[in-house]
Amino acid sequence: MADPRPTLLSLDDVLQRLLAVAQDRAMVETEKLDTFDALGRVLARGVVSALDVPPADNTSMDGYALRSADVPAEGTVLAVSQRIPAGVVGQALAAGTAARIFTGAQVPPGADAVVMQEQCEALAGDGLGSVRVKVVPAAGQWIRRQGEDVRHGAEVLSAGTRLTPQALGLAASVGASRLTVRRRPRVALFSTGDELVMPGEALKPGAIYNSNRFTLRGLLQAAGCEVQDLGIVPDRLDATRAALREAALGNDLILSSGGVSVGEEDHLKPAVKAEGWLEAWQVAMKPGKPLAFGAVRRAAASDNPVREAGRDGEALFMGLPGNPVSSFVTFLLAVAPVLRALQGCTSAMPPAVQARADFDWPRPDKRREFLRARFNAQGGVELFANQSSGVLTSAVWADALVDNPGSQAIARGDTVRVLLLSSLVGA
Ligand code: AMP
Ligand code: MG
């Protein structure tokens, strides 16, 4: 008989165990993609620049390129000897003259400063006329130096980086047209619970709509996974085992919600045990206490020629609690790190910030709490009034989770640790 009150593990201990297994099974397969198509993927190989960026000194202003020594006093007039739009390379600048120049154009040899056009007066005359320079320029002004952004040979993006839009832009800026990335993690998803029906179906007595399927599927997609959605699995041992066997084929991870507490209708844990191995945890966190972790053996790889059997011929398994906020929060704090580790992503957890509590929380739980919170216009955080793990409204209202250590009361004005949902979702 199992201990009716199993010890609680800390989230940090759980993460350590999860990451040890996931890092050990990090996917090795890579793909080459057009940089255009690589948003959200994780780099398998760093990007090294074969050039300086910018490739040459250029002007950051529309104006006149000149030798600063040629303008000893305000109001000096110089002949305009050439005109250099962006994309055109000018001639060496003749002494005592200025070049009309436009933002992004290379500064001609000989010029050491640019004066913005607002500080100049164009004077008509022969050829390109002349210019009255109304300020005394400092050497180097308004010039962007060759290589000031990126040096030739520098690694601008390292292996393990998640490709954000700005990372794609940086790769493009050094001319990288193709990137080597990890393949997407393949994840099978199912919900357990005979009470669940899908939106669009009649809500028979005793039923509720399956919201976790949408939340978890969306979280997986935002994390860059290929999702095999197996829908709702009935609360029966044989059906659960069959779903696990199917899910193990060709997937790196099987993710389920519900059925991991200790009720008689919770068949997941015995099913996973029968099909592989299982560690059933009680995590000292709220929401999200029960968490199941394990693996499901795959049928012979020959039945499954397209998707090769992974390490040890098994798919990892994570069983999340059924309460909608619990499964949301445990995904962000326990599943997402596993997905990142499988992809060789270098960032284990997005950084937390400190914020002022604009609320009182006098009766904390013993467990570490992740309270649904929102920043207000005064830069503090407020709590959603109902912190129940079934209240999904809180997860939409919130833009942050207050990470409250176990048993710690919070008073208005205290500094609290805050995780931003925007940095957790899709990380
Ligand atoms: P369980 O973990 O299966 O005991 O479920 C805990 C609570 O979460 C119960 O109230 C379930 O009805 C609810 N629940 C389980 N799965 C889902 C789901 N997919 N969508 C919405 N609520 C769920
Ligand atoms: Mg259930």
Short mmCIF file of C-alpha atoms in Angstrom, two decimals, residues 4-424:
data_model
loop_
_atom_site.label_atom_id
_atom_site.label_comp_id
_atom_site.label_asym_id
_atom_site.label_seq_id
_atom_site.Cartn_x
_atom_site.Cartn_y
_atom_site.Cartn_z
CA PRO A 4 -1.35 7.88 1.73
CA ARG A 5 0.55 11.13 2.20
CA PRO A 6 3.62 10.93 -0.03
CA THR A 7 6.39 13.44 0.52
CA LEU A 8 6.24 16.62 -1.47
CA LEU A 9 9.13 17.26 -3.82
CA SER A 10 10.26 20.79 -4.52
CA LEU A 11 9.76 22.09 -8.05
CA ASP A 12 13.52 22.61 -8.28
CA ASP A 13 14.20 18.96 -7.46
CA VAL A 14 11.59 17.88 -9.97
CA LEU A 15 13.14 20.11 -12.62
CA GLN A 16 16.56 18.74 -11.93
CA ARG A 17 15.31 15.21 -12.48
CA LEU A 18 13.32 16.17 -15.59
CA LEU A 19 16.21 18.05 -17.14
CA ALA A 20 18.70 15.29 -16.43
CA VAL A 21 16.55 12.86 -18.41
CA ALA A 22 15.63 15.32 -21.16
CA GLN A 23 19.20 16.54 -21.71
CA ASP A 24 20.30 12.95 -21.93
CA ARG A 25 17.74 12.43 -24.68
CA ALA A 26 18.23 15.70 -26.51
CA MET A 27 17.27 15.22 -30.14
CA VAL A 28 20.24 14.97 -32.43
CA GLU A 29 18.51 15.30 -35.80
CA THR A 30 18.88 18.65 -37.47
CA GLU A 31 17.41 20.29 -40.55
CA LYS A 32 18.57 23.07 -42.80
CA LEU A 33 15.92 25.69 -43.31
CA ASP A 34 15.65 28.92 -45.20
CA THR A 35 16.15 31.71 -42.70
CA PHE A 36 12.72 32.88 -43.84
CA ASP A 37 11.13 29.75 -42.39
CA ALA A 38 13.06 29.37 -39.17
CA LEU A 39 11.02 31.49 -36.76
CA GLY A 40 10.70 29.82 -33.35
CA ARG A 41 13.15 27.04 -34.12
CA VAL A 42 16.26 26.30 -32.07
CA LEU A 43 19.66 26.66 -33.70
CA ALA A 44 21.69 23.48 -33.87
CA ARG A 45 24.73 25.30 -35.16
CA GLY A 46 25.89 28.81 -34.35
CA VAL A 47 25.85 31.55 -36.96
CA VAL A 48 29.25 33.07 -37.66
CA SER A 49 29.60 36.27 -39.62
CA ALA A 50 31.76 36.25 -42.73
CA LEU A 51 31.70 40.04 -42.89
CA ASP A 52 31.77 43.23 -40.89
CA VAL A 53 28.39 44.84 -40.28
CA PRO A 54 28.17 47.55 -41.40
CA PRO A 55 30.58 46.51 -44.15
CA ALA A 56 32.00 50.06 -44.39
CA ASP A 57 31.76 53.39 -42.56
CA ASN A 58 28.45 54.99 -43.49
CA THR A 59 26.38 57.98 -42.58
CA SER A 60 23.51 57.80 -40.11
CA MET A 61 22.10 61.12 -41.35
CA ASP A 62 21.13 62.85 -44.54
CA GLY A 63 23.60 65.72 -44.88
CA TYR A 64 27.15 66.47 -46.00
CA ALA A 65 30.29 64.42 -45.59
CA LEU A 66 33.41 66.49 -45.13
CA ARG A 67 36.78 66.84 -43.45
CA SER A 68 36.17 68.35 -40.03
CA ALA A 69 39.42 70.31 -40.36
CA ASP A 70 37.94 72.08 -43.39
CA VAL A 71 35.28 73.71 -41.16
CA PRO A 72 37.17 75.67 -38.51
CA ALA A 73 34.31 78.12 -37.92
CA GLU A 74 30.53 78.28 -38.16
CA GLY A 75 29.37 79.43 -41.57
CA THR A 76 32.27 78.00 -43.59
CA VAL A 77 31.27 77.47 -47.21
CA LEU A 78 32.49 74.38 -49.10
CA ALA A 79 31.94 73.43 -52.73
CA VAL A 80 29.84 70.28 -53.15
CA SER A 81 31.99 67.90 -55.17
CA GLN A 82 29.78 64.80 -55.41
CA ARG A 83 26.42 63.35 -54.52
CA ILE A 84 26.27 59.93 -52.79
CA PRO A 85 22.86 58.27 -52.36
CA ALA A 86 22.58 55.01 -50.34
CA GLY A 87 23.89 52.08 -52.36
CA VAL A 88 26.35 54.23 -54.32
CA VAL A 89 30.07 54.31 -53.55
CA GLY A 90 31.56 57.81 -53.84
CA GLN A 91 35.02 59.01 -54.86
CA ALA A 92 37.76 60.07 -52.47
CA LEU A 93 36.74 63.46 -51.13
CA ALA A 94 38.70 66.35 -52.64
CA ALA A 95 40.18 68.62 -49.95
CA GLY A 96 38.11 71.67 -49.16
CA THR A 97 34.89 70.18 -50.56
CA ALA A 98 31.84 68.39 -49.17
CA ALA A 99 29.85 65.44 -50.50
CA ARG A 100 26.07 65.56 -50.43
CA ILE A 101 25.25 62.22 -48.74
CA PHE A 102 22.17 60.26 -47.73
CA THR A 103 21.53 57.93 -44.78
CA GLY A 104 23.18 54.54 -45.20
CA ALA A 105 25.60 55.65 -47.94
CA GLN A 106 29.27 54.87 -47.46
CA VAL A 107 31.28 57.82 -46.28
CA PRO A 108 33.85 58.63 -49.01
CA PRO A 109 37.55 58.17 -48.25
CA GLY A 110 38.96 61.37 -46.83
CA ALA A 111 35.79 62.50 -45.08
CA ASP A 112 35.81 62.16 -41.29
CA ALA A 113 32.48 63.70 -40.31
CA VAL A 114 28.93 64.20 -41.49
CA VAL A 115 26.92 67.32 -40.81
CA MET A 116 23.18 66.78 -40.87
CA GLN A 117 21.31 68.72 -43.50
CA GLU A 118 19.34 70.63 -40.86
CA GLN A 119 22.61 72.30 -39.87
CA CYS A 120 23.57 73.21 -43.43
CA GLU A 121 22.36 75.64 -46.04
CA ALA A 122 22.56 74.52 -49.66
CA LEU A 123 23.74 77.32 -51.95
CA ALA A 124 23.03 77.27 -55.67
CA GLY A 125 26.00 77.64 -58.03
CA ASP A 126 27.96 75.83 -60.69
CA GLY A 127 27.66 72.06 -60.75
CA LEU A 128 26.36 70.80 -57.43
CA GLY A 129 26.66 74.24 -55.88
CA SER A 130 28.08 74.72 -52.43
CA VAL A 131 27.04 74.38 -48.82
CA ARG A 132 27.26 76.69 -45.83
CA VAL A 133 28.02 74.62 -42.74
CA LYS A 134 26.41 76.31 -39.76
CA VAL A 135 28.19 74.31 -37.04
CA VAL A 136 31.74 73.26 -36.29
CA PRO A 137 31.72 69.47 -36.71
CA ALA A 138 33.52 67.04 -34.45
CA ALA A 139 35.58 64.36 -36.16
CA GLY A 140 33.56 61.13 -36.43
CA GLN A 141 30.13 62.65 -35.95
CA TRP A 142 27.15 60.85 -37.54
CA ILE A 143 29.36 58.11 -38.90
CA ARG A 144 28.45 54.48 -38.21
CA ARG A 145 31.75 52.62 -38.13
CA GLN A 146 32.54 49.55 -40.15
CA GLY A 147 32.00 46.48 -37.94
CA GLU A 148 30.44 48.44 -35.06
CA ASP A 149 27.51 45.98 -35.01
CA VAL A 150 29.26 42.72 -35.97
CA ARG A 151 32.92 41.88 -36.53
CA HIS A 152 33.98 39.50 -39.28
CA GLY A 153 34.36 36.05 -37.71
CA ALA A 154 32.14 36.76 -34.71
CA GLU A 155 29.49 34.23 -33.69
CA VAL A 156 26.33 36.32 -33.71
CA LEU A 157 23.97 33.52 -32.64
CA SER A 158 25.04 30.46 -30.71
CA ALA A 159 23.76 26.90 -30.92
CA GLY A 160 20.78 26.46 -28.64
CA THR A 161 19.31 29.89 -29.34
CA ARG A 162 15.57 30.08 -29.97
CA LEU A 163 15.09 32.06 -33.17
CA THR A 164 13.08 35.15 -32.36
CA PRO A 165 12.15 37.62 -35.11
CA GLN A 166 15.11 39.80 -34.15
CA ALA A 167 17.46 36.79 -34.21
CA LEU A 168 16.30 36.01 -37.75
CA GLY A 169 17.00 39.62 -38.65
CA LEU A 170 20.49 39.40 -37.18
CA ALA A 171 21.18 36.17 -39.10
CA ALA A 172 20.01 37.87 -42.27
CA SER A 173 22.18 40.91 -41.55
CA VAL A 174 25.29 38.73 -41.81
CA GLY A 175 23.99 37.16 -44.99
CA ALA A 176 22.88 33.78 -43.60
CA SER A 177 20.24 32.49 -45.99
CA ARG A 178 19.98 29.00 -44.45
CA LEU A 179 20.11 27.94 -40.83
CA THR A 180 20.75 24.57 -39.21
CA VAL A 181 18.10 23.95 -36.59
CA ARG A 182 16.90 21.06 -34.46
CA ARG A 183 13.91 19.25 -35.77
CA ARG A 184 10.70 20.08 -33.99
CA PRO A 185 9.85 17.97 -30.95
CA ARG A 186 6.96 15.64 -31.74
CA VAL A 187 4.44 15.56 -28.97
CA ALA A 188 1.31 13.45 -28.61
CA LEU A 189 -1.42 15.12 -26.58
CA PHE A 190 -4.51 13.68 -24.99
CA SER A 191 -7.01 14.58 -22.32
CA THR A 192 -8.49 12.09 -19.90
CA GLY A 193 -11.88 12.37 -18.32
CA ASP A 194 -15.29 10.89 -19.08
CA GLU A 195 -16.87 14.21 -18.14
CA LEU A 196 -15.22 15.97 -21.10
CA VAL A 197 -17.00 16.95 -24.29
CA MET A 198 -15.79 19.14 -27.11
CA PRO A 199 -17.12 22.60 -27.86
CA GLY A 200 -19.76 22.13 -30.52
CA GLU A 201 -21.15 19.06 -28.77
CA ALA A 202 -24.17 19.13 -26.48
CA LEU A 203 -23.23 19.59 -22.84
CA LYS A 204 -24.99 16.58 -21.31
CA PRO A 205 -25.62 16.56 -17.54
CA GLY A 206 -22.38 16.11 -15.62
CA ALA A 207 -20.24 17.13 -18.56
CA ILE A 208 -17.85 20.02 -18.99
CA TYR A 209 -16.08 21.30 -22.04
CA ASN A 210 -12.54 20.15 -22.65
CA SER A 211 -10.53 23.31 -22.27
CA ASN A 212 -7.13 21.76 -21.56
CA ARG A 213 -6.97 20.35 -25.05
CA PHE A 214 -6.99 23.87 -26.42
CA THR A 215 -4.67 25.38 -23.86
CA LEU A 216 -2.09 22.62 -24.04
CA ARG A 217 -2.22 22.24 -27.78
CA GLY A 218 -1.69 25.98 -28.13
CA LEU A 219 1.18 25.96 -25.64
CA LEU A 220 2.83 23.10 -27.54
CA GLN A 221 2.42 24.89 -30.84
CA ALA A 222 3.77 28.11 -29.37
CA ALA A 223 6.76 26.12 -28.13
CA GLY A 224 7.49 24.97 -31.68
CA CYS A 225 6.25 21.39 -31.38
CA GLU A 226 4.60 19.14 -33.92
CA VAL A 227 1.44 18.07 -32.13
CA GLN A 228 -0.35 14.77 -32.63
CA ASP A 229 -3.69 15.45 -31.00
CA LEU A 230 -5.30 12.23 -29.79
CA GLY A 231 -8.35 13.94 -28.33
CA ILE A 232 -10.13 12.55 -25.28
CA VAL A 233 -9.23 9.17 -23.84
CA PRO A 234 -11.93 7.44 -21.75
CA ASP A 235 -11.30 6.72 -18.07
CA ARG A 236 -10.54 3.02 -18.63
CA LEU A 237 -7.28 1.19 -18.19
CA ASP A 238 -7.35 -0.65 -21.52
CA ALA A 239 -8.26 2.48 -23.49
CA THR A 240 -5.56 4.46 -21.71
CA ARG A 241 -2.93 1.80 -22.43
CA ALA A 242 -3.95 1.68 -26.09
CA ALA A 243 -3.73 5.48 -26.34
CA LEU A 244 -0.28 5.44 -24.78
CA ARG A 245 0.96 2.79 -27.21
CA GLU A 246 -0.31 4.77 -30.16
CA ALA A 247 1.11 7.98 -28.77
CA ALA A 248 4.55 6.45 -28.24
CA LEU A 249 4.93 5.71 -31.93
CA GLY A 250 6.85 8.46 -33.54
CA ASN A 251 6.64 10.96 -30.70
CA ASP A 252 9.34 12.27 -28.42
CA LEU A 253 6.94 13.12 -25.63
CA ILE A 254 3.43 12.13 -24.61
CA LEU A 255 1.54 14.79 -22.72
CA SER A 256 -1.74 14.17 -20.96
CA SER A 257 -4.00 16.10 -18.67
CA GLY A 258 -6.13 14.75 -15.87
CA GLY A 259 -6.19 11.35 -14.23
CA VAL A 260 -2.98 11.68 -12.24
CA SER A 261 -4.41 12.17 -8.77
CA VAL A 262 -5.25 9.24 -6.55
CA GLY A 263 -8.91 8.66 -7.46
CA GLU A 264 -10.16 5.24 -8.59
CA GLU A 265 -10.94 6.68 -11.98
CA ASP A 266 -7.36 7.79 -12.48
CA HIS A 267 -5.96 5.11 -14.77
CA LEU A 268 -3.03 6.90 -16.24
CA LYS A 269 -0.42 5.93 -13.74
CA PRO A 270 -1.10 2.16 -13.86
CA ALA A 271 -1.33 2.40 -17.63
CA VAL A 272 2.05 4.12 -17.97
CA LYS A 273 3.58 1.65 -15.53
CA ALA A 274 2.31 -1.24 -17.61
CA GLU A 275 3.61 0.28 -20.86
CA GLY A 276 6.92 1.63 -19.61
CA TRP A 277 8.10 3.24 -16.40
CA LEU A 278 6.65 5.89 -14.15
CA GLU A 279 7.57 8.31 -11.40
CA ALA A 280 4.47 9.77 -9.79
CA TRP A 281 5.27 12.96 -7.95
CA GLN A 282 3.57 15.25 -5.51
CA VAL A 283 5.16 18.61 -6.19
CA ALA A 284 5.18 21.31 -3.54
CA MET A 285 3.58 23.84 -5.81
CA LYS A 286 0.15 25.42 -6.09
CA PRO A 287 -1.51 25.10 -8.50
CA GLY A 288 -0.33 21.78 -9.83
CA LYS A 289 0.52 19.27 -7.13
CA PRO A 290 0.29 15.90 -8.89
CA LEU A 291 2.70 15.38 -11.76
CA ALA A 292 3.53 12.12 -13.45
CA PHE A 293 6.72 11.51 -15.35
CA GLY A 294 7.91 8.45 -17.14
CA ALA A 295 8.22 6.83 -20.52
CA VAL A 296 6.25 4.52 -22.77
CA ARG A 297 7.96 1.79 -24.80
CA ARG A 298 7.58 1.95 -28.51
CA ALA A 299 6.54 -0.97 -30.62
CA ALA A 300 9.33 -2.30 -32.84
CA ALA A 301 10.86 0.44 -34.89
CA SER A 302 10.23 -1.56 -38.07
CA ASP A 303 6.49 -0.91 -37.64
CA ASN A 304 7.33 2.70 -37.68
CA PRO A 305 9.74 3.32 -40.51
CA VAL A 306 9.10 7.02 -40.94
CA ARG A 307 9.83 8.08 -37.43
CA GLU A 308 12.81 6.26 -36.04
CA ALA A 309 12.73 5.01 -32.50
CA GLY A 310 14.41 7.53 -30.25
CA ARG A 311 16.90 6.74 -27.56
CA ASP A 312 15.95 3.58 -25.73
CA GLY A 313 12.98 3.11 -28.03
CA GLU A 314 10.59 4.95 -25.77
CA ALA A 315 8.70 8.20 -25.66
CA LEU A 316 8.87 10.35 -22.57
CA PHE A 317 5.61 10.82 -20.73
CA MET A 318 4.37 13.73 -18.67
CA GLY A 319 0.97 13.65 -17.02
CA LEU A 320 -0.39 17.02 -15.94
CA PRO A 321 -3.19 17.58 -13.46
CA GLY A 322 -6.65 18.09 -14.90
CA ASN A 323 -7.57 21.39 -13.34
CA PRO A 324 -7.21 23.92 -16.12
CA VAL A 325 -4.98 26.41 -14.29
CA SER A 326 -2.88 23.59 -12.87
CA SER A 327 -2.18 22.13 -16.27
CA PHE A 328 -1.43 25.58 -17.69
CA VAL A 329 1.04 26.46 -14.94
CA THR A 330 2.70 23.03 -14.79
CA PHE A 331 3.17 23.15 -18.54
CA LEU A 332 5.00 26.46 -18.30
CA LEU A 333 7.14 25.47 -15.34
CA ALA A 334 7.82 21.78 -15.96
CA VAL A 335 6.96 20.76 -19.52
CA ALA A 336 8.39 23.75 -21.38
CA PRO A 337 11.84 23.28 -19.78
CA VAL A 338 11.77 19.64 -20.91
CA LEU A 339 10.89 20.67 -24.46
CA ARG A 340 13.70 23.21 -24.44
CA ALA A 341 16.17 20.62 -23.17
CA LEU A 342 15.08 18.11 -25.83
CA GLN A 343 15.88 20.73 -28.45
CA GLY A 344 19.22 21.61 -26.93
CA CYS A 345 17.95 25.06 -26.05
CA THR A 346 20.40 26.86 -23.79
CA SER A 347 17.96 28.90 -21.70
CA ALA A 348 16.52 26.70 -18.96
CA MET A 349 14.01 29.20 -17.61
CA PRO A 350 13.09 32.74 -18.64
CA PRO A 351 14.28 35.31 -16.11
CA ALA A 352 12.04 36.52 -13.31
CA VAL A 353 11.59 40.15 -12.34
CA GLN A 354 11.03 41.86 -9.02
CA ALA A 355 7.88 43.89 -8.51
CA ARG A 356 5.97 45.64 -5.77
CA ALA A 357 2.98 43.78 -4.38
CA ASP A 358 -0.10 45.98 -4.55
CA PHE A 359 -2.07 43.38 -2.64
CA ASP A 360 -2.15 41.53 0.65
CA TRP A 361 -1.80 37.76 0.80
CA PRO A 362 -2.08 36.99 4.48
CA ARG A 363 -2.75 33.24 4.32
CA PRO A 364 -0.21 31.61 2.03
CA ASP A 365 -0.14 27.92 1.29
CA LYS A 366 2.65 25.72 2.60
CA ARG A 367 3.52 24.93 -1.00
CA ARG A 368 5.28 27.34 -3.36
CA GLU A 369 2.53 29.35 -5.00
CA PHE A 370 2.24 30.74 -8.49
CA LEU A 371 -0.41 33.41 -8.12
CA ARG A 372 -2.15 34.81 -11.17
CA ALA A 373 -1.28 38.49 -11.20
CA ARG A 374 -1.32 41.53 -13.40
CA PHE A 375 0.81 44.63 -13.60
CA ASN A 376 -1.06 47.86 -12.94
CA ALA A 377 -0.32 51.31 -14.30
CA GLN A 378 1.65 52.15 -11.16
CA GLY A 379 4.18 49.40 -11.88
CA GLY A 380 2.96 47.12 -9.09
CA VAL A 381 1.21 43.78 -9.38
CA GLU A 382 -2.32 42.92 -8.36
CA LEU A 383 -3.86 39.50 -7.84
CA PHE A 384 -6.86 37.97 -9.52
CA ALA A 385 -9.47 37.67 -6.81
CA ASN A 386 -10.13 33.94 -7.24
CA GLN A 387 -6.91 31.90 -7.18
CA SER A 388 -8.67 28.51 -7.47
CA SER A 389 -6.94 26.12 -9.85
CA GLY A 390 -10.19 25.60 -11.72
CA VAL A 391 -10.69 29.27 -12.58
CA LEU A 392 -9.25 29.62 -16.05
CA THR A 393 -10.42 33.22 -16.25
CA SER A 394 -7.50 34.03 -13.95
CA ALA A 395 -4.97 32.77 -16.49
CA VAL A 396 -6.35 35.06 -19.17
CA TRP A 397 -6.69 38.08 -16.90
CA ALA A 398 -3.12 37.62 -15.67
CA ASP A 399 0.04 38.70 -17.43
CA ALA A 400 2.28 37.34 -14.71
CA LEU A 401 2.68 34.76 -11.97
CA VAL A 402 3.81 35.84 -8.53
CA ASP A 403 6.28 33.16 -7.43
CA ASN A 404 5.69 32.99 -3.71
CA PRO A 405 7.89 30.66 -1.64
CA GLY A 406 5.92 28.31 0.58
CA SER A 407 4.35 29.70 3.74
CA GLN A 408 5.26 33.30 3.04
CA ALA A 409 2.63 35.95 3.75
CA ILE A 410 2.76 38.97 1.47
CA ALA A 411 1.86 42.50 2.54
CA ARG A 412 1.15 45.44 0.31
CA GLY A 413 4.43 47.13 -0.60
CA ASP A 414 6.57 43.96 -0.32
CA THR A 415 8.85 43.08 -3.19
CA VAL A 416 7.81 39.83 -4.87
CA ARG A 417 9.32 37.61 -7.55
CA VAL A 418 7.31 37.67 -10.74
CA LEU A 419 7.38 35.48 -13.85
CA LEU A 420 6.06 37.13 -16.98
CA LEU A 421 3.60 35.01 -18.91
CA SER A 422 4.76 36.66 -22.12
CA SER A 423 8.24 35.29 -21.57
CA LEU A 424 7.05 31.83 -20.48
#
